Coordinates of C-alpha atoms in Angstrom, one line a residue:
X476 CA 10.2 -7.1 4.5
X477 CA 10.2 -10.9 4.8
X478 CA 13.9 -10.9 5.4
X479 CA 13.6 -8.3 8.2
X480 CA 10.9 -10.4 9.9
X481 CA 12.9 -13.6 9.7
X482 CA 16.1 -11.8 10.8
X483 CA 14.3 -10.3 13.9
X484 CA 12.9 -13.8 14.8
X485 CA 16.4 -15.4 14.5
X486 CA 18.1 -12.7 16.5
X487 CA 15.5 -12.8 19.2
X488 CA 16.3 -16.3 20.2
X489 CA 19.5 -17.2 18.3
X490 CA 18.0 -19.8 16.0
X491 CA 14.3 -19.6 15.1
X492 CA 12.3 -22.8 14.6
X493 CA 9.7 -23.1 11.9
X494 CA 7.0 -22.9 14.6
X495 CA 8.4 -19.6 15.9
X496 CA 8.4 -18.3 12.3
X497 CA 4.8 -19.4 11.7
X498 CA 3.8 -17.6 14.9
X499 CA 4.9 -14.3 13.2
X500 CA 2.2 -14.7 10.6
X501 CA -1.1 -13.1 11.5
X502 CA -4.4 -14.2 10.0
X503 CA -6.0 -12.0 7.3
X504 CA -8.9 -10.0 8.6
X505 CA -12.3 -10.4 7.0
X506 CA -15.0 -7.7 7.2
X507 CA -18.3 -7.0 5.5
X508 CA -17.5 -4.8 2.5
X509 CA -18.9 -1.3 2.9
X510 CA -21.5 -0.3 0.3
X511 CA -21.8 -3.9 -0.9
X512 CA -24.4 -5.6 1.3
X513 CA -24.7 -9.4 1.3
X514 CA -27.5 -10.7 -1.0
X515 CA -29.8 -13.6 -1.1
X516 CA -31.5 -14.5 -4.4
X517 CA -34.3 -17.1 -4.5
X518 CA -33.9 -19.8 -7.2
X519 CA -36.6 -22.0 -8.7
X520 CA -36.4 -25.8 -8.9
X521 CA -33.6 -27.1 -11.0
X522 CA -30.8 -29.8 -11.1
X523 CA -29.7 -30.5 -7.6
X524 CA -32.5 -28.2 -6.2
X525 CA -35.8 -30.1 -6.6
X526 CA -37.6 -27.7 -4.2
X527 CA -35.7 -24.6 -5.3
X528 CA -33.0 -22.9 -3.4
X529 CA -31.1 -19.7 -2.8
X530 CA -27.9 -18.1 -4.0
X531 CA -26.0 -16.1 -1.3
X532 CA -23.3 -13.7 -2.1
X533 CA -21.3 -12.3 0.8
X534 CA -19.1 -9.3 -0.2
X535 CA -16.1 -9.2 2.0
X536 CA -13.1 -7.0 2.5
X537 CA -10.0 -9.0 3.2
X538 CA -6.9 -7.3 4.7
X539 CA -3.4 -8.7 5.1
X540 CA -2.2 -7.3 8.5
X541 CA 1.4 -8.6 8.0
X542 CA 4.5 -6.7 6.9
X543 CA 5.0 -9.2 4.1
X544 CA 2.9 -10.5 1.2
X545 CA 1.1 -13.8 1.4
X546 CA -1.5 -15.8 -0.5
X547 CA -4.9 -16.5 0.9
X548 CA -5.1 -20.2 0.0
X549 CA -8.3 -21.7 1.4
X550 CA -11.5 -20.9 3.2
X551 CA -13.6 -23.6 4.8
X552 CA -16.6 -22.9 7.0
X553 CA -20.3 -22.8 7.7
X554 CA -22.9 -20.1 6.8
X555 CA -25.5 -19.5 9.5
X556 CA -28.7 -17.5 8.6
X557 CA -30.4 -16.1 11.7
X558 CA -28.5 -18.6 13.8
X559 CA -29.4 -21.7 11.7
X560 CA -26.9 -23.7 9.7
X561 CA -27.6 -23.0 6.1
X562 CA -24.6 -24.0 3.9
X563 CA -21.1 -25.2 3.9
X564 CA -18.2 -23.3 2.3
X565 CA -15.0 -24.9 1.0
X566 CA -13.0 -22.8 -1.4
X567 CA -9.5 -22.8 -2.9
X568 CA -8.9 -19.1 -3.2
X569 CA -5.3 -18.4 -4.4
X570 CA -5.7 -14.7 -3.6
X571 CA -2.3 -12.9 -3.4
X572 CA -2.3 -10.0 -0.8
X573 CA 0.7 -7.7 -0.6
X574 CA 1.8 -6.4 2.8
X575 CA -1.1 -4.3 4.3
X576 CA -3.2 -4.7 1.2
X577 CA -7.0 -4.8 1.3
X578 CA -9.1 -6.3 -1.4
X579 CA -12.9 -6.9 -1.8
X580 CA -14.0 -10.4 -2.8
X581 CA -17.3 -12.1 -3.2
X582 CA -18.0 -15.4 -1.5
X583 CA -20.8 -17.3 -3.3
X584 CA -22.8 -20.0 -1.6
X585 CA -25.8 -22.0 -2.6
X586 CA -28.6 -23.4 -0.5
X587 CA -31.0 -26.2 -1.5
X588 CA -34.4 -25.8 0.2
X589 CA -34.8 -29.6 0.3
X590 CA -31.9 -29.9 2.7
X591 CA -33.0 -27.1 5.1
X592 CA -36.4 -27.4 6.6
X593 CA -35.1 -25.6 9.7
X594 CA -34.8 -22.4 7.6
X595 CA -38.5 -22.1 6.8
X596 CA -39.1 -19.0 9.0
X597 CA -35.8 -17.4 7.7
X598 CA -36.9 -17.9 4.1
X599 CA -40.3 -16.4 4.8
X600 CA -38.5 -13.3 6.2
X601 CA -36.5 -13.0 3.0
X602 CA -39.6 -13.4 0.9
X603 CA -41.0 -10.4 2.8
X604 CA -37.8 -8.5 2.0
X605 CA -36.7 -8.4 5.7
X606 CA -33.0 -8.3 6.5
X607 CA -31.7 -11.6 7.8
X608 CA -28.5 -11.7 10.0
X609 CA -25.8 -14.0 8.8
X610 CA -22.5 -15.3 10.2
X611 CA -19.7 -17.1 8.3
X612 CA -17.6 -19.2 10.7
X613 CA -14.6 -21.2 9.6
X614 CA -10.9 -21.5 9.0
X615 CA -8.6 -19.8 6.5
X616 CA -5.3 -21.1 5.2
X617 CA -2.5 -18.9 3.9
X618 CA 0.8 -19.5 2.1
X619 CA 3.4 -17.2 3.6
X620 CA 6.3 -18.6 1.7
X621 CA 9.3 -19.5 3.9
X622 CA 7.1 -18.7 7.0
X623 CA 4.9 -21.7 6.2
X624 CA 1.3 -22.4 5.4
X625 CA -0.6 -21.8 8.7
X626 CA -4.3 -22.4 9.1
X627 CA -6.2 -20.0 11.3
X628 CA -9.5 -20.7 13.1
X629 CA -12.1 -21.8 13.7
X630 CA -13.3 -18.2 14.1
X631 CA -16.1 -15.9 12.9
X632 CA -14.8 -14.6 9.5
X633 CA -17.6 -12.2 8.7
X634 CA -21.1 -11.2 9.9
X635 CA -23.8 -8.9 8.7
X636 CA -27.3 -8.8 7.2
X637 CA -28.6 -10.3 4.0
X638 CA -31.0 -8.6 1.8
X639 CA -33.2 -10.0 -0.9
X640 CA -32.1 -9.2 -4.4

């Protein structure tokens, strides 16, 4: 499939540049995984969390929309809870995705309460077992072999509601 894509690119303009080939790579699509809601779990004080914190797990469904396989290499972004910045994300993933493949993956983040006084009302809502809307914005990098290693974004990767676990 990769040879067909490269061949089409080259025949379209005679000689394709690396930038033209990279333009053929589409960003993987992230969605909230069905039946696996995002969770927030409150944590007591501990190393690196003198006031306690929270562990957030976002279950995502990642789809490769391309006609060729690629590797989802990196994810860097920011988690917002109810519109307030809550945590940074920076992961090397190394997740191979075949052409058209969809895979569910967890994204785990941690929040220290000492760093986030702006989240006080959001944390009270989670303590009352209310759903809290979240958004994960960021960039994703892929390795598409001979088509390069493009980075996509910034963009909203996934959004949904957290529930207390």
